[in-house]
Amino acid sequence: MANEITKLLDVVTPEVFNTYMNNFTEEKSAIIQSGVAVADPTVAQNITAGGLLVNMPFWNDLDGEDETLGDGDKALQTGKITASADIAAVMYRGRGWSVNELAAVISGDDPLGALMSKIASWWMRREQTVLISVLNGLFAENGALASSHLFAEPTKGISGELVLDAKQLLGDSAGRLSMIVMHSAVYTTLQKQNLIAFIPNARGEVNIPTYLGYHVVVDDGVPATGTGAAKVYTSYLFASGSIGRNTGNPAKLTTFETARVANKGNDEVYTRRAFTMHPYGVKFTNVDRDTGEITPTNGDLAKATNWEKVYEDKQIGIIAIQHVLAGE
């Protein structure tokens, strides 16, 4: 059986792993399925080329006023379009696992299939954790979005009225909002009120939770401070296309490899990835970093000083809502 396990693991090359990861994430990730996270081939190429930061440039909106036309003597003035730099941090992350041959013999299961599906699911959850860390930094005290995109009602419970008031921070751009991320306690409260509706996915299965038409993602990594009835939760509204999720495969980065510990009967699997999970409209300043780390940690991402707003407010499709479970 040991030889069979090793042969199974040997057929998974970095290319196979990368393709599997991308296909799995595109199919399973609620963030991608909702249209919130989008990929930019140019950014992916930049990640593949290597480096710790990647530029995500964008064109600024046009300004100025229209002019009245003349009868031939009056010339129209010309404006110009300008560009600004949105900078994303590249996450270089890795993790290893071990498969014992005796466990595989006893279970009689397919070790490779089980391992691959669990690795892909694990990485998908880690991407979501990275995004929550970024949000924690953006909406921390003095954070880049704390003054413009935070709707704080720490005495009011979650409700349709509260969420609708919060989405109004985007004004006539609020129609782009498509997803809400909330703590499981908030989700359960809405379930008790029969306010969670389910819609079919692409295969016709009724399993996508929604609230007020927004795709719901449940993650206990969102901020929750205090205790009891006064515990304040933060929920997030996202607009379609507001997150840049990009992956790359630098030539010197071995994304998938195996090793054999013969005296223990263990087959080891190691995975490494280079990716971004970056909200459009802010840039990573890279000024406050944990000592001894080459690439940003989740702690670095959660620091307010590492983020700076570079878009106009309505162009940034993220709203944070602070609330309790039940209140006024």
Short mmCIF file of C-alpha atoms in Angstrom, two decimals:
data_model
loop_
_atom_site.label_atom_id
_atom_site.label_comp_id
_atom_site.label_asym_id
_atom_site.label_seq_id
_atom_site.Cartn_x
_atom_site.Cartn_y
_atom_site.Cartn_z
CA MET A 1 0.00 0.00 0.00
CA ALA A 2 2.91 2.34 0.74
CA ASN A 3 4.06 2.14 -2.86
CA GLU A 4 0.53 2.82 -4.08
CA ILE A 5 0.26 5.93 -1.92
CA THR A 6 3.60 7.20 -3.13
CA LYS A 7 2.68 6.60 -6.77
CA LEU A 8 -0.61 8.42 -6.29
CA LEU A 9 1.15 11.42 -4.78
CA ASP A 10 3.81 11.37 -7.48
CA VAL A 11 1.26 11.97 -10.24
CA VAL A 12 0.36 15.35 -8.72
CA THR A 13 2.74 17.89 -10.22
CA PRO A 14 2.78 21.62 -9.35
CA GLU A 15 0.87 22.24 -12.60
CA VAL A 16 -1.83 19.72 -11.66
CA PHE A 17 -2.08 21.18 -8.16
CA ASN A 18 -2.35 24.77 -9.44
CA THR A 19 -5.06 23.84 -11.94
CA TYR A 20 -6.98 21.87 -9.32
CA MET A 21 -6.76 24.71 -6.80
CA ASN A 22 -7.98 27.32 -9.28
CA ASN A 23 -10.86 25.17 -10.53
CA PHE A 24 -11.92 24.17 -7.02
CA THR A 25 -11.86 27.72 -5.71
CA GLU A 26 -13.77 29.12 -8.68
CA GLU A 27 -16.45 26.47 -8.19
CA LYS A 28 -16.72 26.47 -4.38
CA SER A 29 -15.77 29.92 -3.10
CA ALA A 30 -18.80 31.98 -2.11
CA ILE A 31 -16.72 35.15 -2.51
CA ILE A 32 -15.96 34.29 -6.13
CA GLN A 33 -19.41 32.88 -6.88
CA SER A 34 -21.04 36.11 -5.68
CA GLY A 35 -18.99 38.14 -8.17
CA VAL A 36 -17.27 40.10 -5.40
CA ALA A 37 -13.79 38.72 -6.12
CA VAL A 38 -12.45 39.11 -9.64
CA ALA A 39 -9.16 38.24 -11.31
CA ASP A 40 -6.94 40.49 -13.42
CA PRO A 41 -4.64 38.56 -15.80
CA THR A 42 -2.10 41.39 -15.73
CA VAL A 43 -1.84 41.20 -11.93
CA ALA A 44 -1.49 37.40 -12.13
CA GLN A 45 1.39 37.85 -14.57
CA ASN A 46 3.05 40.32 -12.20
CA ILE A 47 2.77 37.83 -9.32
CA THR A 48 4.30 35.13 -11.51
CA ALA A 49 7.17 37.48 -12.33
CA GLY A 50 7.98 37.69 -8.61
CA GLY A 51 8.15 40.51 -6.06
CA LEU A 52 6.54 41.39 -2.76
CA LEU A 53 4.14 44.07 -4.04
CA VAL A 54 2.18 44.39 -7.28
CA ASN A 55 0.77 47.53 -8.86
CA MET A 56 -2.93 47.58 -9.65
CA PRO A 57 -3.19 50.91 -11.53
CA PHE A 58 -6.55 52.51 -12.29
CA TRP A 59 -7.89 55.51 -14.17
CA ASN A 60 -9.37 58.31 -12.07
CA ASP A 61 -12.86 59.53 -12.88
CA LEU A 62 -13.25 62.56 -15.13
CA ASP A 63 -13.81 65.94 -13.46
CA GLY A 64 -14.77 69.44 -14.58
CA GLU A 65 -18.06 70.81 -15.88
CA ASP A 66 -19.67 70.86 -19.30
CA GLU A 67 -19.50 74.06 -21.36
CA THR A 68 -21.99 75.90 -23.49
CA LEU A 69 -21.38 75.86 -27.21
CA GLY A 70 -20.68 79.04 -29.20
CA ASP A 71 -21.44 80.07 -32.78
CA GLY A 72 -17.97 79.32 -34.09
CA ASP A 73 -15.80 81.72 -32.10
CA LYS A 74 -15.89 79.88 -28.79
CA ALA A 75 -13.55 76.90 -28.34
CA LEU A 76 -14.15 74.03 -25.98
CA GLN A 77 -11.54 73.50 -23.25
CA THR A 78 -9.86 70.11 -22.88
CA GLY A 79 -9.41 68.13 -19.70
CA LYS A 80 -7.30 65.06 -19.13
CA ILE A 81 -7.61 61.64 -17.59
CA THR A 82 -5.17 60.75 -14.82
CA ALA A 83 -4.08 57.48 -13.25
CA SER A 84 -3.38 56.51 -9.66
CA ALA A 85 -1.62 53.53 -8.13
CA ASP A 86 -3.40 50.83 -6.17
CA ILE A 87 -0.77 48.57 -4.58
CA ALA A 88 -1.41 45.04 -3.35
CA ALA A 89 0.74 42.85 -1.13
CA VAL A 90 1.56 39.39 -2.49
CA MET A 91 0.89 36.66 0.05
CA TYR A 92 3.54 33.95 -0.04
CA ARG A 93 2.12 31.21 2.13
CA GLY A 94 2.73 27.48 2.58
CA ARG A 95 1.65 24.44 4.59
CA GLY A 96 2.61 20.79 4.88
CA TRP A 97 0.68 17.60 5.72
CA SER A 98 1.54 13.99 6.36
CA VAL A 99 -0.30 10.84 5.27
CA ASN A 100 0.47 7.65 7.20
CA GLU A 101 0.33 4.48 5.13
CA LEU A 102 -1.20 2.43 7.96
CA ALA A 103 -4.10 4.86 8.26
CA ALA A 104 -4.70 4.50 4.54
CA VAL A 105 -4.51 0.68 4.76
CA ILE A 106 -7.03 0.56 7.62
CA SER A 107 -9.45 3.04 6.06
CA GLY A 108 -9.30 1.52 2.59
CA ASP A 109 -10.01 4.99 1.24
CA ASP A 110 -8.44 7.03 -1.54
CA PRO A 111 -5.75 9.04 0.27
CA LEU A 112 -4.96 11.27 -2.67
CA GLY A 113 -8.55 12.27 -3.40
CA ALA A 114 -9.28 12.97 0.25
CA LEU A 115 -6.05 14.92 0.70
CA MET A 116 -6.48 17.06 -2.38
CA SER A 117 -10.06 18.03 -1.60
CA LYS A 118 -9.16 18.91 1.98
CA ILE A 119 -6.09 20.92 0.94
CA ALA A 120 -8.13 22.94 -1.55
CA SER A 121 -10.88 23.59 1.02
CA TRP A 122 -8.29 24.56 3.61
CA TRP A 123 -6.61 27.08 1.29
CA MET A 124 -9.97 28.57 0.37
CA ARG A 125 -10.68 29.20 4.04
CA ARG A 126 -7.24 30.73 4.48
CA GLU A 127 -7.91 33.18 1.66
CA GLN A 128 -11.06 34.22 3.47
CA THR A 129 -9.04 34.71 6.67
CA VAL A 130 -6.62 36.94 4.77
CA LEU A 131 -9.52 39.06 3.54
CA ILE A 132 -10.93 39.42 7.08
CA SER A 133 -7.47 40.52 8.29
CA VAL A 134 -7.36 43.18 5.57
CA LEU A 135 -10.81 44.42 6.57
CA ASN A 136 -9.75 44.58 10.20
CA GLY A 137 -6.93 46.92 9.16
CA LEU A 138 -9.09 49.08 6.90
CA PHE A 139 -11.75 49.66 9.58
CA ALA A 140 -9.52 49.82 12.64
CA GLU A 141 -9.30 53.10 14.53
CA ASN A 142 -7.84 55.68 12.11
CA GLY A 143 -8.03 53.04 9.35
CA ALA A 144 -8.25 54.04 5.70
CA LEU A 145 -12.01 53.42 5.50
CA ALA A 146 -13.04 54.03 9.13
CA SER A 147 -14.32 57.56 8.52
CA SER A 148 -16.04 57.06 5.16
CA HIS A 149 -17.29 53.46 4.90
CA LEU A 150 -18.13 52.52 8.49
CA PHE A 151 -21.77 52.61 9.62
CA ALA A 152 -21.64 52.34 13.40
CA GLU A 153 -24.84 51.70 15.35
CA PRO A 154 -23.48 49.76 18.35
CA THR A 155 -26.80 49.83 20.22
CA LYS A 156 -29.01 48.68 17.36
CA GLY A 157 -29.65 45.08 16.42
CA ILE A 158 -29.17 43.64 12.95
CA SER A 159 -32.20 44.45 10.81
CA GLY A 160 -33.21 45.18 7.26
CA GLU A 161 -33.55 48.87 8.08
CA LEU A 162 -30.05 48.98 9.54
CA VAL A 163 -28.47 47.28 6.51
CA LEU A 164 -30.36 49.51 4.08
CA ASP A 165 -29.25 52.63 5.95
CA ALA A 166 -25.66 51.38 5.79
CA LYS A 167 -25.72 50.65 2.06
CA GLN A 168 -26.78 54.26 1.51
CA LEU A 169 -23.19 55.28 2.30
CA LEU A 170 -22.49 54.37 -1.33
CA GLY A 171 -25.37 56.50 -2.58
CA ASP A 172 -26.28 55.77 -6.18
CA SER A 173 -23.48 53.19 -6.35
CA ALA A 174 -25.16 50.99 -3.72
CA GLY A 175 -26.77 48.88 -6.44
CA ARG A 176 -23.38 47.21 -6.95
CA LEU A 177 -23.54 45.60 -3.50
CA SER A 178 -24.05 41.85 -3.78
CA MET A 179 -22.68 40.09 -0.69
CA ILE A 180 -22.80 40.40 3.10
CA VAL A 181 -20.28 38.73 5.43
CA MET A 182 -21.45 38.14 9.00
CA HIS A 183 -20.65 36.27 12.21
CA SER A 184 -22.44 32.96 12.77
CA ALA A 185 -24.26 34.45 15.77
CA VAL A 186 -25.68 37.18 13.53
CA TYR A 187 -26.63 34.59 10.91
CA THR A 188 -28.40 32.48 13.54
CA THR A 189 -30.33 35.51 14.77
CA LEU A 190 -31.59 36.17 11.24
CA GLN A 191 -32.46 32.49 10.84
CA LYS A 192 -34.58 32.62 13.99
CA GLN A 193 -36.43 35.56 12.46
CA ASN A 194 -36.95 33.56 9.22
CA LEU A 195 -35.14 36.27 7.30
CA ILE A 196 -32.60 34.03 5.51
CA ALA A 197 -33.76 32.92 2.06
CA PHE A 198 -32.07 30.29 -0.09
CA ILE A 199 -31.59 30.40 -3.85
CA PRO A 200 -30.31 27.71 -6.27
CA ASN A 201 -26.68 27.55 -7.29
CA ALA A 202 -25.48 26.93 -10.85
CA ARG A 203 -26.41 23.23 -10.57
CA GLY A 204 -29.94 23.99 -9.45
CA GLU A 205 -29.31 23.04 -5.83
CA VAL A 206 -31.07 25.29 -3.33
CA ASN A 207 -28.21 26.04 -0.96
CA ILE A 208 -27.09 29.67 -1.30
CA PRO A 209 -28.20 31.75 1.71
CA THR A 210 -29.27 35.34 1.06
CA TYR A 211 -30.41 38.29 3.15
CA LEU A 212 -32.21 41.23 1.53
CA GLY A 213 -31.03 39.76 -1.76
CA TYR A 214 -27.38 39.81 -0.69
CA HIS A 215 -25.37 36.58 -0.88
CA VAL A 216 -24.50 35.61 2.73
CA VAL A 217 -21.04 34.41 3.80
CA VAL A 218 -20.65 33.30 7.43
CA ASP A 219 -17.24 33.73 9.05
CA ASP A 220 -16.51 33.92 12.78
CA GLY A 221 -13.28 35.76 11.99
CA VAL A 222 -15.15 39.06 11.66
CA PRO A 223 -14.73 41.40 14.65
CA ALA A 224 -16.89 40.80 17.72
CA THR A 225 -16.10 42.83 20.83
CA GLY A 226 -17.65 42.91 24.29
CA THR A 227 -19.85 40.35 26.01
CA GLY A 228 -23.49 39.45 26.44
CA ALA A 229 -26.21 41.63 24.98
CA ALA A 230 -23.73 44.48 24.55
CA LYS A 231 -21.44 42.47 22.27
CA VAL A 232 -20.80 44.46 19.09
CA TYR A 233 -20.44 42.61 15.79
CA THR A 234 -19.11 43.89 12.48
CA SER A 235 -20.80 42.76 9.27
CA TYR A 236 -19.56 43.71 5.81
CA LEU A 237 -21.32 44.58 2.56
CA PHE A 238 -19.39 44.06 -0.66
CA ALA A 239 -19.97 45.29 -4.18
CA SER A 240 -19.42 43.11 -7.21
CA GLY A 241 -15.83 43.32 -8.38
CA SER A 242 -14.63 45.05 -5.22
CA ILE A 243 -11.93 42.46 -4.41
CA GLY A 244 -8.97 41.56 -6.59
CA ARG A 245 -8.20 37.87 -6.11
CA ASN A 246 -5.20 36.85 -8.14
CA THR A 247 -2.82 33.90 -8.10
CA GLY A 248 0.55 33.44 -9.75
CA ASN A 249 3.18 30.76 -10.13
CA PRO A 250 6.68 32.23 -9.78
CA ALA A 251 9.25 30.06 -11.53
CA LYS A 252 11.31 29.45 -8.38
CA LEU A 253 8.31 28.65 -6.17
CA THR A 254 7.57 24.92 -5.86
CA THR A 255 3.84 24.95 -5.28
CA PHE A 256 3.46 21.22 -4.69
CA GLU A 257 5.98 18.59 -3.66
CA THR A 258 6.13 15.35 -1.69
CA ALA A 259 8.62 13.60 0.56
CA ARG A 260 8.83 10.12 2.03
CA VAL A 261 9.76 9.40 5.68
CA ALA A 262 10.42 5.71 5.23
CA ASN A 263 11.14 4.76 8.85
CA LYS A 264 7.73 6.09 9.93
CA GLY A 265 5.74 5.07 6.88
CA ASN A 266 4.69 8.66 6.22
CA ASP A 267 4.18 10.42 2.92
CA GLU A 268 4.48 14.19 3.30
CA VAL A 269 2.84 16.80 1.11
CA TYR A 270 3.94 20.43 0.95
CA THR A 271 2.05 23.24 -0.74
CA ARG A 272 3.08 26.84 -1.38
CA ARG A 273 1.12 29.64 -2.99
CA ALA A 274 1.51 33.23 -4.14
CA PHE A 275 -1.74 35.19 -4.24
CA THR A 276 -3.46 38.49 -3.55
CA MET A 277 -6.78 39.14 -1.83
CA HIS A 278 -6.94 42.88 -2.21
CA PRO A 279 -9.81 45.39 -1.99
CA TYR A 280 -9.78 47.81 -4.91
CA GLY A 281 -9.43 51.43 -3.85
CA VAL A 282 -6.82 51.13 -1.12
CA LYS A 283 -3.10 50.49 -1.28
CA PHE A 284 -0.85 48.50 1.00
CA THR A 285 1.80 50.92 2.32
CA ASN A 286 4.06 48.25 3.87
CA VAL A 287 5.25 50.64 6.61
CA ASP A 288 4.50 48.62 9.76
CA ARG A 289 5.70 45.03 9.53
CA ASP A 290 6.31 42.19 11.95
CA THR A 291 10.01 41.67 12.62
CA GLY A 292 11.68 38.83 10.76
CA GLU A 293 8.96 38.34 8.15
CA ILE A 294 9.66 38.78 4.45
CA THR A 295 6.02 38.92 3.35
CA PRO A 296 3.03 40.36 5.26
CA THR A 297 1.48 38.32 8.04
CA ASN A 298 -2.23 38.47 8.85
CA GLY A 299 -1.19 40.67 11.76
CA ASP A 300 0.45 43.10 9.33
CA LEU A 301 -2.69 43.17 7.19
CA ALA A 302 -4.76 44.09 10.26
CA LYS A 303 -2.67 47.20 11.05
CA ALA A 304 -4.35 50.49 10.12
CA THR A 305 -1.03 52.16 9.29
CA ASN A 306 -0.45 49.73 6.41
CA TRP A 307 -3.40 51.00 4.37
CA GLU A 308 -4.15 54.19 2.45
CA LYS A 309 -7.27 55.15 0.48
CA VAL A 310 -6.60 55.95 -3.20
CA TYR A 311 -10.07 55.78 -4.82
CA GLU A 312 -13.02 58.12 -4.54
CA ASP A 313 -15.43 56.94 -1.85
CA LYS A 314 -18.18 55.69 -4.16
CA GLN A 315 -15.66 53.63 -6.12
CA ILE A 316 -14.74 51.58 -3.05
CA GLY A 317 -17.38 48.88 -2.77
CA ILE A 318 -17.06 47.89 0.89
CA ILE A 319 -19.25 48.93 3.84
CA ALA A 320 -18.69 47.88 7.46
CA ILE A 321 -21.67 47.79 9.85
CA GLN A 322 -21.20 47.70 13.62
CA HIS A 323 -24.26 46.46 15.53
CA VAL A 324 -25.46 44.18 18.31
CA LEU A 325 -27.69 41.15 17.85
CA ALA A 326 -30.77 42.87 19.20
CA GLY A 327 -31.31 46.41 20.45
CA GLU A 328 -33.29 49.58 19.88
#
